[in-house]
Short mmCIF file of C-alpha atoms in Angstrom, two decimals:
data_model
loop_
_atom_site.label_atom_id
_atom_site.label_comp_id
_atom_site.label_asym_id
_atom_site.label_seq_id
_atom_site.Cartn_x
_atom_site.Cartn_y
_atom_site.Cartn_z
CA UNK A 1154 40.26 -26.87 -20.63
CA UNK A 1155 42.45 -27.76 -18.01
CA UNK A 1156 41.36 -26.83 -13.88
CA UNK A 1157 43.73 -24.60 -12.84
CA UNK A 1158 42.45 -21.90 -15.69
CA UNK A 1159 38.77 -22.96 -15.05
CA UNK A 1160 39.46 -22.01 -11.24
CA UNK A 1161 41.28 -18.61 -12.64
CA UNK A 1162 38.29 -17.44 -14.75
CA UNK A 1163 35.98 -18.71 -11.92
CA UNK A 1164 37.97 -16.21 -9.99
CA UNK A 1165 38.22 -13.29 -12.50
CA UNK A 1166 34.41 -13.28 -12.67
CA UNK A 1167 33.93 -13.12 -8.66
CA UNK A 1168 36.45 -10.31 -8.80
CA UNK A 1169 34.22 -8.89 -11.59
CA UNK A 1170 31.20 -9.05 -10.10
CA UNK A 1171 32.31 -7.81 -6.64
CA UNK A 1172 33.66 -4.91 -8.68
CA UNK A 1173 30.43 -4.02 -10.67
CA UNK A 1174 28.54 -4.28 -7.50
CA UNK A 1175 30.95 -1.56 -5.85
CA UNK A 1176 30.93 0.54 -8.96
CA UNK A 1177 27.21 0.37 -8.40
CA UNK A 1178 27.08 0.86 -5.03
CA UNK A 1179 29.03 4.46 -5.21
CA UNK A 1180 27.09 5.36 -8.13
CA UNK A 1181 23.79 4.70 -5.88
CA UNK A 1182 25.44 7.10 -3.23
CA UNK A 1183 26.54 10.12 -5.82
CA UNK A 1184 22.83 9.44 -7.12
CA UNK A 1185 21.33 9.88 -3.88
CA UNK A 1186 23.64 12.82 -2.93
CA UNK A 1187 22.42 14.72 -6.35
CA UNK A 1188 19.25 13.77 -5.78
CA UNK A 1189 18.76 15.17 -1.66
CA UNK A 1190 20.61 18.22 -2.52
CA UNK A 1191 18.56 21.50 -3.84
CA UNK A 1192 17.52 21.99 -6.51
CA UNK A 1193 14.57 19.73 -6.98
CA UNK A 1194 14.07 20.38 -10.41
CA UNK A 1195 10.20 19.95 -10.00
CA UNK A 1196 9.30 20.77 -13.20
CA UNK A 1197 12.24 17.84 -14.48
CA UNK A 1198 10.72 15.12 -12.05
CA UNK A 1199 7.45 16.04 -13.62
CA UNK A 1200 8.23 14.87 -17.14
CA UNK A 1201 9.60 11.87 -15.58
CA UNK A 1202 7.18 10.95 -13.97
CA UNK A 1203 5.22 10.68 -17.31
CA UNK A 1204 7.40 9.15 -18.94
CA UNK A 1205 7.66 6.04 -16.33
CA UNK A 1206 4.28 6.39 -15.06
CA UNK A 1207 2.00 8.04 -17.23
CA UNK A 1208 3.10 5.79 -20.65
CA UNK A 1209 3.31 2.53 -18.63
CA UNK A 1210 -0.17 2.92 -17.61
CA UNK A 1211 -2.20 1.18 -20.40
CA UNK A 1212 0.22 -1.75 -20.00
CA UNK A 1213 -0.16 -1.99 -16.17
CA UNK A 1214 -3.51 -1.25 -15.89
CA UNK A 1215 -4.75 -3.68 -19.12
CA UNK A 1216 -2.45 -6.26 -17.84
CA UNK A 1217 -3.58 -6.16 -14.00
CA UNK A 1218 -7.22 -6.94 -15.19
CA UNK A 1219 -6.23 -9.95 -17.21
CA UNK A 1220 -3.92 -11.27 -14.52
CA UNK A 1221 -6.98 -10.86 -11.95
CA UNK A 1222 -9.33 -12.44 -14.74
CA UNK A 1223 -6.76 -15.60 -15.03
CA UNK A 1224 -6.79 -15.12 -10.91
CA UNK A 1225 -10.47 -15.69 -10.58
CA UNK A 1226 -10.83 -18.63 -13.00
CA UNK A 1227 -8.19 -20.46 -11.37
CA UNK A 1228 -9.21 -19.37 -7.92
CA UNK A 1229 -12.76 -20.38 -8.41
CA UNK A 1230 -11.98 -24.02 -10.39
CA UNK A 1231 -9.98 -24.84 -7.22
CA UNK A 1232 -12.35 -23.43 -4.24
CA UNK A 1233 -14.97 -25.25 -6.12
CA UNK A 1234 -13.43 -28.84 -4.73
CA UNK A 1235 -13.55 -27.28 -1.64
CA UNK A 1236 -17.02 -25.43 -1.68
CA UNK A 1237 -15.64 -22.45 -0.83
CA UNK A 1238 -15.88 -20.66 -4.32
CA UNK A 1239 -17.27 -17.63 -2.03
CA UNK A 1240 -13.67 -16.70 -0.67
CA UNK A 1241 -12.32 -16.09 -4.50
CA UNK A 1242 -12.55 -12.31 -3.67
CA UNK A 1243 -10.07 -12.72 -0.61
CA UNK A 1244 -7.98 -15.46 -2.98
CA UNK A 1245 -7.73 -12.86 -6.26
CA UNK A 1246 -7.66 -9.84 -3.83
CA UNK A 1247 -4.87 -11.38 -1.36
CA UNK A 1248 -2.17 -12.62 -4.26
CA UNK A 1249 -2.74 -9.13 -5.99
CA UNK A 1250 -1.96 -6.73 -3.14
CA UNK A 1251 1.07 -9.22 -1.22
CA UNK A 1252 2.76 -10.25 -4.44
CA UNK A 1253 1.48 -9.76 -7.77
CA UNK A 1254 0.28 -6.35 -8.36
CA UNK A 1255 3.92 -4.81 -6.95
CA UNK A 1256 6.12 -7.65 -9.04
CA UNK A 1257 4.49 -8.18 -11.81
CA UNK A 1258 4.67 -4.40 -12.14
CA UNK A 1259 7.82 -4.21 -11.68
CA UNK A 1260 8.98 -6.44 -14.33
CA UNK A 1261 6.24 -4.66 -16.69
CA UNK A 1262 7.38 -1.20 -15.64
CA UNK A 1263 11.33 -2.74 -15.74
CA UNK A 1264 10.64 -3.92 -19.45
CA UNK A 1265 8.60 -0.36 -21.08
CA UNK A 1266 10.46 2.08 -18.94
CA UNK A 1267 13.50 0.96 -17.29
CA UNK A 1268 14.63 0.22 -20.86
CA UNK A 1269 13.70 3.24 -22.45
CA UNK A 1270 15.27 5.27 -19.61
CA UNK A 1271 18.57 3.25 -19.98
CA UNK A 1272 18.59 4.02 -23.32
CA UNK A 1273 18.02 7.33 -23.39
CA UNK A 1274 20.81 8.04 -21.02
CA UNK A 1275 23.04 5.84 -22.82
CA UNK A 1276 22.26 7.50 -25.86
CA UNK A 1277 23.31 11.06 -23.99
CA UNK A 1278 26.42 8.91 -23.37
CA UNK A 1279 27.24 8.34 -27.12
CA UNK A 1280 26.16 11.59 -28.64
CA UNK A 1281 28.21 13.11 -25.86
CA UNK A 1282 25.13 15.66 -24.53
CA UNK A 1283 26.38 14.56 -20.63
CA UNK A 1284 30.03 15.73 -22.08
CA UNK A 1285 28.22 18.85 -22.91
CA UNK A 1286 25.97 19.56 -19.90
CA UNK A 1287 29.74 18.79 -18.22
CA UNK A 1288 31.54 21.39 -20.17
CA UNK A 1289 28.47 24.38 -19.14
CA UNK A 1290 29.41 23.05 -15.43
CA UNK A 1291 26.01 21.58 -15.30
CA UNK A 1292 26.24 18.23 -12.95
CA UNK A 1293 24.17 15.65 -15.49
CA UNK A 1294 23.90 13.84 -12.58
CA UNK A 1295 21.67 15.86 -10.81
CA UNK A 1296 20.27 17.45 -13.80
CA UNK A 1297 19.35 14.33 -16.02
CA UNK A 1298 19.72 10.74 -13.96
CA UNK A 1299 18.30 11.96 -10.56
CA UNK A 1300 15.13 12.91 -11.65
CA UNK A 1301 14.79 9.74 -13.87
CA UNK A 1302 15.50 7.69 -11.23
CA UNK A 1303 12.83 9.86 -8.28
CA UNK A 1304 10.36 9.85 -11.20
CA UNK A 1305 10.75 5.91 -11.46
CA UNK A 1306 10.50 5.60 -7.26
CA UNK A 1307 7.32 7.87 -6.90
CA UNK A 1308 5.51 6.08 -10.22
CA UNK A 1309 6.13 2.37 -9.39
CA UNK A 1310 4.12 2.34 -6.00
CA UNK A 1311 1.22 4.34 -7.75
CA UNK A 1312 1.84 1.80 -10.52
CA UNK A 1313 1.30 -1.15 -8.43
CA UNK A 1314 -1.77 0.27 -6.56
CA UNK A 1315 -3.23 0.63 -10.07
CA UNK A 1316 -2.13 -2.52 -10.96
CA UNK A 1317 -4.01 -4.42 -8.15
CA UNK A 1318 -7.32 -1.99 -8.06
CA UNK A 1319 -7.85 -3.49 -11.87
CA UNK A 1320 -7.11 -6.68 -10.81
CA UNK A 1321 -9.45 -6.96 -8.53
CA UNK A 1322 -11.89 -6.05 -11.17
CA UNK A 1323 -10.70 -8.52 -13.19
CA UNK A 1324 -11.61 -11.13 -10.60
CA UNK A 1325 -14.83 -9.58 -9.94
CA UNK A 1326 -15.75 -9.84 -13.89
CA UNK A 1327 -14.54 -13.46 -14.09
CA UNK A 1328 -15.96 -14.42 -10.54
CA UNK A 1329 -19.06 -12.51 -10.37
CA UNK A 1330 -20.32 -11.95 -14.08
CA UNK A 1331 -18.89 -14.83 -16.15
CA UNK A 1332 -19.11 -17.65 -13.30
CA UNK A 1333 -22.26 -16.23 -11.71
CA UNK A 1334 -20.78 -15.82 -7.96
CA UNK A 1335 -21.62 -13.40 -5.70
CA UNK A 1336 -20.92 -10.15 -5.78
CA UNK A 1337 -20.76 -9.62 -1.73
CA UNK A 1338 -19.38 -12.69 -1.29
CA UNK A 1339 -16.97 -11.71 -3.40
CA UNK A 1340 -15.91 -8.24 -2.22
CA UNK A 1341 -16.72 -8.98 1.79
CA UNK A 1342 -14.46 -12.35 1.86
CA UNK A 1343 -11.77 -10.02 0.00
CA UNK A 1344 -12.57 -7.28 3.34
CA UNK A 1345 -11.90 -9.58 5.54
CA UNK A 1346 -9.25 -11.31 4.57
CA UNK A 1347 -6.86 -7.98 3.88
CA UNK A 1348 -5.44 -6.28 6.98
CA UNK A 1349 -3.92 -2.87 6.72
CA UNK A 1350 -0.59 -2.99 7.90
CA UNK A 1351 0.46 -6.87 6.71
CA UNK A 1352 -0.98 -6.65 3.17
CA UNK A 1353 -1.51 -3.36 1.40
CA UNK A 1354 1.46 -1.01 3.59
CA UNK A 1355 3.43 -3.93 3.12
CA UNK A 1356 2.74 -4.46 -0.97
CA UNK A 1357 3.38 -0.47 -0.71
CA UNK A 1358 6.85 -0.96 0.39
CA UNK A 1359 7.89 -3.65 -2.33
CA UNK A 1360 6.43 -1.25 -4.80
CA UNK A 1361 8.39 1.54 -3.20
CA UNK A 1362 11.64 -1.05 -3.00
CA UNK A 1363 11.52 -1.97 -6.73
CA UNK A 1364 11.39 1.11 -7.55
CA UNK A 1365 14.30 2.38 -6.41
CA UNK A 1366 15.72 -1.06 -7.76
CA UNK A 1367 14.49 -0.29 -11.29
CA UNK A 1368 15.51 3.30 -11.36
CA UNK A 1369 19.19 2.79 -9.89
CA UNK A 1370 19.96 -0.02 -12.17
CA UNK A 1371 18.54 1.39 -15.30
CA UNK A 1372 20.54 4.78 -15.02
CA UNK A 1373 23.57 3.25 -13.87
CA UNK A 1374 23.25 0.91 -16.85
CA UNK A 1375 22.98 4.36 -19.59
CA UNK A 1376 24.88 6.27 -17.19
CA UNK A 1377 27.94 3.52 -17.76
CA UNK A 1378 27.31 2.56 -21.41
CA UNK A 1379 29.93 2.22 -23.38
CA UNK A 1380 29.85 5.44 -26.39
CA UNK A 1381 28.78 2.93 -29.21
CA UNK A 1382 25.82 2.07 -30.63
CA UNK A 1383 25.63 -1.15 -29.27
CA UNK A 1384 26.32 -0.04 -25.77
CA UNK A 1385 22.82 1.46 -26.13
CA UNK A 1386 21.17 -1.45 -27.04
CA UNK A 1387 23.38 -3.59 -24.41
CA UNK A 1388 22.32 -0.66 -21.62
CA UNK A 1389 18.56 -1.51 -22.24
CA UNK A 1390 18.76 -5.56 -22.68
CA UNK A 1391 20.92 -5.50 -19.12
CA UNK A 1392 18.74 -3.07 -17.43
CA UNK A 1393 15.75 -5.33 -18.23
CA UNK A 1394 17.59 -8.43 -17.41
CA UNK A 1395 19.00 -7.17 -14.19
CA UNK A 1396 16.67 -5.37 -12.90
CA UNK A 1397 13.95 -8.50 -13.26
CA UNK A 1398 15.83 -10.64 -11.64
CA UNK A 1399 16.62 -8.13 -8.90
CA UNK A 1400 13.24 -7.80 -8.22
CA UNK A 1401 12.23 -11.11 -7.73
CA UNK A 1402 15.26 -11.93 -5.51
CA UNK A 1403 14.79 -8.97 -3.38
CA UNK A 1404 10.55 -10.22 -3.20
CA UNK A 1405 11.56 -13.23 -1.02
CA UNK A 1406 13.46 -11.22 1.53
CA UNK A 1407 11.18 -8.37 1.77
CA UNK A 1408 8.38 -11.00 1.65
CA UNK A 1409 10.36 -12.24 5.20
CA UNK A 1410 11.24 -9.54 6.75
CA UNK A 1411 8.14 -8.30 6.56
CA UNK A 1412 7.14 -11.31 8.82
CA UNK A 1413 4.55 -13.34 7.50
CA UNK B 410 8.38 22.70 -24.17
CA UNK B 411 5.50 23.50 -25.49
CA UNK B 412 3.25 20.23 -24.40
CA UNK B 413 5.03 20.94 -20.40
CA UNK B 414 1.03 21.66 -19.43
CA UNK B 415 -0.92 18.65 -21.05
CA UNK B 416 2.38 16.50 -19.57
CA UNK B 417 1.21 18.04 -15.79
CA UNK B 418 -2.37 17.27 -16.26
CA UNK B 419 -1.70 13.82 -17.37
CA UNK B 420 0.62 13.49 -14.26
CA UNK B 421 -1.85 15.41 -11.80
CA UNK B 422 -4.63 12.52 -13.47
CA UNK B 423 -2.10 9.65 -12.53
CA UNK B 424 -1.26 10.91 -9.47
CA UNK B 425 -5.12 11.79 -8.23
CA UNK B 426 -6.46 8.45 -9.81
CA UNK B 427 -3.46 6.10 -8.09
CA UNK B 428 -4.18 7.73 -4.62
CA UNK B 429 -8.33 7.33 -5.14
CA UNK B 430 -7.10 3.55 -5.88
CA UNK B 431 -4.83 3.65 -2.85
CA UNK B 432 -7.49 5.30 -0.59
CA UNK B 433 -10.19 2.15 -1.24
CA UNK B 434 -7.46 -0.35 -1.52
CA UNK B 435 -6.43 0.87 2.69
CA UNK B 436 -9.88 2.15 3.82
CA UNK B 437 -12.38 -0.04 2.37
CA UNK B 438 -10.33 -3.52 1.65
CA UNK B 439 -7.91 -3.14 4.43
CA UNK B 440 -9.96 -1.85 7.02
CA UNK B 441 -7.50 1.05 7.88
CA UNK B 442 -9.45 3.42 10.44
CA UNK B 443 -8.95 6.92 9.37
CA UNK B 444 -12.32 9.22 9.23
CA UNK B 445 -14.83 6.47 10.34
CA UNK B 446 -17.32 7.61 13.47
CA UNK B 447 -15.90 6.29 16.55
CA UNK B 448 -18.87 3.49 17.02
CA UNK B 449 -20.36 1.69 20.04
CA UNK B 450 -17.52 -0.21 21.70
CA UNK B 451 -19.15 -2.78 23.91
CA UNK B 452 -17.14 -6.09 25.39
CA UNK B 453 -18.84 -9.57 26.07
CA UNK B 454 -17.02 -12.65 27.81
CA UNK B 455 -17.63 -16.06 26.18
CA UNK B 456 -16.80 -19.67 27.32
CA UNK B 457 -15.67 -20.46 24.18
CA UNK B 458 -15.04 -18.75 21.26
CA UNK B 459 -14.08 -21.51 18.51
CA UNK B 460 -12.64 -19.63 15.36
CA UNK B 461 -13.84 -16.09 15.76
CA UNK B 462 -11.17 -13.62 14.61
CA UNK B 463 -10.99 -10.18 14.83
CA UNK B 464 -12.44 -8.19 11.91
CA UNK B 465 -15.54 -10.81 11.47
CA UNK B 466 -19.31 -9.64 11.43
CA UNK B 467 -21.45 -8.59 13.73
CA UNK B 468 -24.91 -8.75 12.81
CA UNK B 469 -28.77 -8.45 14.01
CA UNK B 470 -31.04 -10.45 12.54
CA UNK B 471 -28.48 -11.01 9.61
CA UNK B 472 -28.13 -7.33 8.89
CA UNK B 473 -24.19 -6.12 9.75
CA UNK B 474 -23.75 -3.41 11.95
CA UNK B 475 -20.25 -3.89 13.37
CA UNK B 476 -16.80 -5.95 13.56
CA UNK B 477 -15.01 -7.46 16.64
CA UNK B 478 -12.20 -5.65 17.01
CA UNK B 479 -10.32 -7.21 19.44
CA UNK B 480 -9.88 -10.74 21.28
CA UNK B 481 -7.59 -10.85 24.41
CA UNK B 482 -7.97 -13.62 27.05
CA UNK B 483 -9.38 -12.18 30.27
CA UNK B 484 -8.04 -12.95 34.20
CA UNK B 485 -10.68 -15.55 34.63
CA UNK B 486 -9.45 -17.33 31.44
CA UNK B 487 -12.95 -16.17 29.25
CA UNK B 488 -12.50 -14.91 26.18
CA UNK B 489 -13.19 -10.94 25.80
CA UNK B 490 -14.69 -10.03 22.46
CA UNK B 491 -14.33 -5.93 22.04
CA UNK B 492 -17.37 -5.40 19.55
CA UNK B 493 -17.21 -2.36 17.69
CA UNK B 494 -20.70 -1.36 16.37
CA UNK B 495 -22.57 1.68 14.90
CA UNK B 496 -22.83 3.90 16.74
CA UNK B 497 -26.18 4.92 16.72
CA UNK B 498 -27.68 1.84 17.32
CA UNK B 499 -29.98 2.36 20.73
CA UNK B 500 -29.03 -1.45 22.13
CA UNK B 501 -31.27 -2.50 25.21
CA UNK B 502 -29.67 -3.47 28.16
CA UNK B 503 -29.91 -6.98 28.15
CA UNK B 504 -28.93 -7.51 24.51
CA UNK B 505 -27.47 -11.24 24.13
CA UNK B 506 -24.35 -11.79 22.40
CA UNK B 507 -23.55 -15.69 20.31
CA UNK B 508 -21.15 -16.69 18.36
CA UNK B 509 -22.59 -18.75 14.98
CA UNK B 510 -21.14 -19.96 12.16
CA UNK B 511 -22.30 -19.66 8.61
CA UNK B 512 -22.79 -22.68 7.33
CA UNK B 513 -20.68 -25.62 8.62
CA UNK B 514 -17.84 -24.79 7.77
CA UNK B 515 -18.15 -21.02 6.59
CA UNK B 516 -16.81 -18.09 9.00
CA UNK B 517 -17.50 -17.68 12.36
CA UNK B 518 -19.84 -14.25 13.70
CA UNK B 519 -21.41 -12.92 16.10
CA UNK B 520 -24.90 -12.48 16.29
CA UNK B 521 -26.96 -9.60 18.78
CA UNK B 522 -30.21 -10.44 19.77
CA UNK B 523 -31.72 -7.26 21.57
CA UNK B 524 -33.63 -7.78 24.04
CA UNK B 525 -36.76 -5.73 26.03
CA UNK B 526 -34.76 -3.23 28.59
CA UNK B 527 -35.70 0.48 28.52
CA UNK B 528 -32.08 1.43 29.54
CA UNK B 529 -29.50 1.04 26.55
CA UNK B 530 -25.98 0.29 26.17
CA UNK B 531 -23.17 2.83 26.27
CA UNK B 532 -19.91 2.62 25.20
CA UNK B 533 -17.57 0.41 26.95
CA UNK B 534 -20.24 -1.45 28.96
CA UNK B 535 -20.41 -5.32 28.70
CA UNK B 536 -22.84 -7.36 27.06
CA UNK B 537 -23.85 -9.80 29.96
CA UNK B 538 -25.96 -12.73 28.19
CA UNK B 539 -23.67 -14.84 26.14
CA UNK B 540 -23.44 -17.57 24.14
CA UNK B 541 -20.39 -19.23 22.70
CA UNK B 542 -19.48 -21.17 20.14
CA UNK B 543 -20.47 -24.47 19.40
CA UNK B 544 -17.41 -26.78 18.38
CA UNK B 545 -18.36 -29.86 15.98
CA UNK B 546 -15.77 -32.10 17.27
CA UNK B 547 -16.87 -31.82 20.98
CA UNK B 548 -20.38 -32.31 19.30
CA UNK B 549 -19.58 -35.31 17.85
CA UNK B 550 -17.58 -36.98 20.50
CA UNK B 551 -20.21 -36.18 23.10
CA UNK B 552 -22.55 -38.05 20.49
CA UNK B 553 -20.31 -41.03 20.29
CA UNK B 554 -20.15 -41.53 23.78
CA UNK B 555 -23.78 -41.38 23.99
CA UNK B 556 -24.12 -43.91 21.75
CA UNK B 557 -21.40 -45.99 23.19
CA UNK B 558 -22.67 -45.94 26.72
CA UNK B 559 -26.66 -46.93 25.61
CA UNK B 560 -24.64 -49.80 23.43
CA UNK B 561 -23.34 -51.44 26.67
CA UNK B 562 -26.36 -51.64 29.39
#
């Protein structure tokens, strides 16, 4: 392959990606102005919200306990060098609220429901049902992605919350009943360790950030899939790819603006 | 739609159990200050503080009834310690405030050691018999010079 063409494709994909991003970008803002604008569709957002939150649940919540189970026996083989296996609550309790419970939920909730909401949009796309709700001058937009994508925003953050709650336990069961610490150790280091405002409002807000991630990218990934049946299956695989990688970029700069 | 009602209940369940996790997770772990009684807000002035922080335990006779709440540096360069304790707790007068540390090198707390005074304390007075904290190094070096100086005679 000779330069000049590898410097012309290097080019062609810049151009490409700046152009995806501004596709995405107006997309976002049409999404948002559907979604502000009456009517709320309550009853919509509802089934959304069970769909995203509701069915991810057993995943989250058996998932959060194992990762504060793995938390604990790691936590208290190191503290033990130290002697100071009695702060493993505020160790297993601190990485769950400032990182772990709202990314590691997002990339769960990403994988079982971003996907499935891509795909079920993009499927709309191929069997042309938006085409349809387009021709009874019903705005899919508002009427099918905006709820999807609220529903996703107002589960994640619950999600998360969840997520971290059986963590803790997880820690505790580890900590506590397999190790034989002790149980106020356990849940007064984790106390005093966790401040309001810096750790759980501030694991809040990534929840409540990767959740609008999650939900924008998944529906603009079905809401732009091509009408085949592998533009279904590509809407899904990208949504989960993107949308993970999204959220662990986006971690580090919340994580420092948030000033820690 | 016929399963639209068992679909709301499940969400109304999420949505209730999430926000009974939330409420624990920023009243109990994180110490957020919503409902709680306004306690007994006393102050006390120490030397030397070593590594108290705010939010650690203040106790009588090992039992916890309270957390500092705040540490500022006051005009004649002591450290004030804002105590926040129950407030029901009928402290005598000349109640005597130290700063310990559990173990050697566990946390740092305060300890209350009432004393014999018919009149108690309100909120907002001081706590006037301190003690602060003792710092190992200083210990140590003191020791050394000790040591060093009965060496050389």
């Amino acid at each position: 392959m000779n330069p000049i063409a590898g410097v012309g494709r290097l080019g062609a994909w810049a151009i490409g990606s700046v152009r995806a991003l501004g596709r995405f970008t107006l997309f976002a803002r049409t999404l948002l102005g559907a979604g502000a604008s009456p009517p709320l569709r309550l009853r919509r957002l509802v089934a959304e919200v069970y769909d995203a939150g509701v069915l991810s649940l057993l995943i989250v919540c058996v998932s959060g306990f194992a990762v504060g189970m793995v938390l604990g026996l790691q936590g208290h083989n190191t503290l033990v060098r130290f002697g100071a296996e009695e702060n493993l609550g505020a160790v297993v309790g601190l990485s769950l609220i400032r990182e772990l419970g709202p990314v590691l939920t997002s990339l769960l909730v990403a994988g079982r429901a971003g996907s499935a909401m891509a795909a079920e949009i993009a499927a709309m796309v191929v069997t042309e049902q938006l085409d349809g709700l387009r021709m009874m001058s019903v705005d899919p937009l508002d009427f099918v992605v905006a709820p999807k994508a609220l529903g996703m925003i107002l589960a994640m953050p619950l999600l998360s919350t969840l997520f971290v709650v059986f963590g803790i336990l997880g820690g505790w069961a580890v900590g506590v009943i397999v190790l034989g610490g002790d149980a106020g150790a356990y849940l007064s280091t984790l106390e005093q360790a966790t401040e309001f405002s810096e750790d759980v409002l501030g694991g809040l807000i990534k929840a409540a950030v990767f959740g609008v991630l999650v939900g924008f990218i998944a529906t603009y990934q079905g809401f732009t899939a091509r009408a085949t049946t592998a533009g279904v299956s590509a809407a899904a695989t990208s949504t989960v790819v993107i949308a993970s990688v999204a959220t662990l970029i986006f971690d580090y700069f919340i994580t420092a603006l948030w000033g820690y | 739609m016929r399963e639209t009602p068992n679909r709301e209940l499940w969400v109304g369940c999420f949505v209730l159990v999430a926000m009974a996790g939330l409420a624990w997770l920023s009243l109990s772990v994180g110490g957020l200050e919503l409902f709680r009684p306004k306690g007994l807000e006393l102050v006390a002035s120490f030397d030397e503080i070593g590594g108290l922080k705010s939010r650690a335990q203040v106790v009588i006779g090992g039992v916890k009834v309270g957390q500092v709440k705040a540490i500022d540096l006051a005009d004649d360069f002591r450290a004030q310690v804002t105590l926040e304790v129950d407030g029901e707790l009928a402290l005598p007068a000349d109640t005597s405030a130290s700063i310990l540390t559990a173990g050697v090198l566990g946390d740092q707390y305060i300890a209350l050691e009432p004393g014999g005074d018919p009149e108690t304390l309100e909120s907002g007075e001081a706590i006037s018999f301190t003690q602060g904290a003792v710092i190992l190094e200083r210990l140590i070096g003191k020791l050394i010079q000790n040591i060093g100086g009965g060496s050389s005679k």
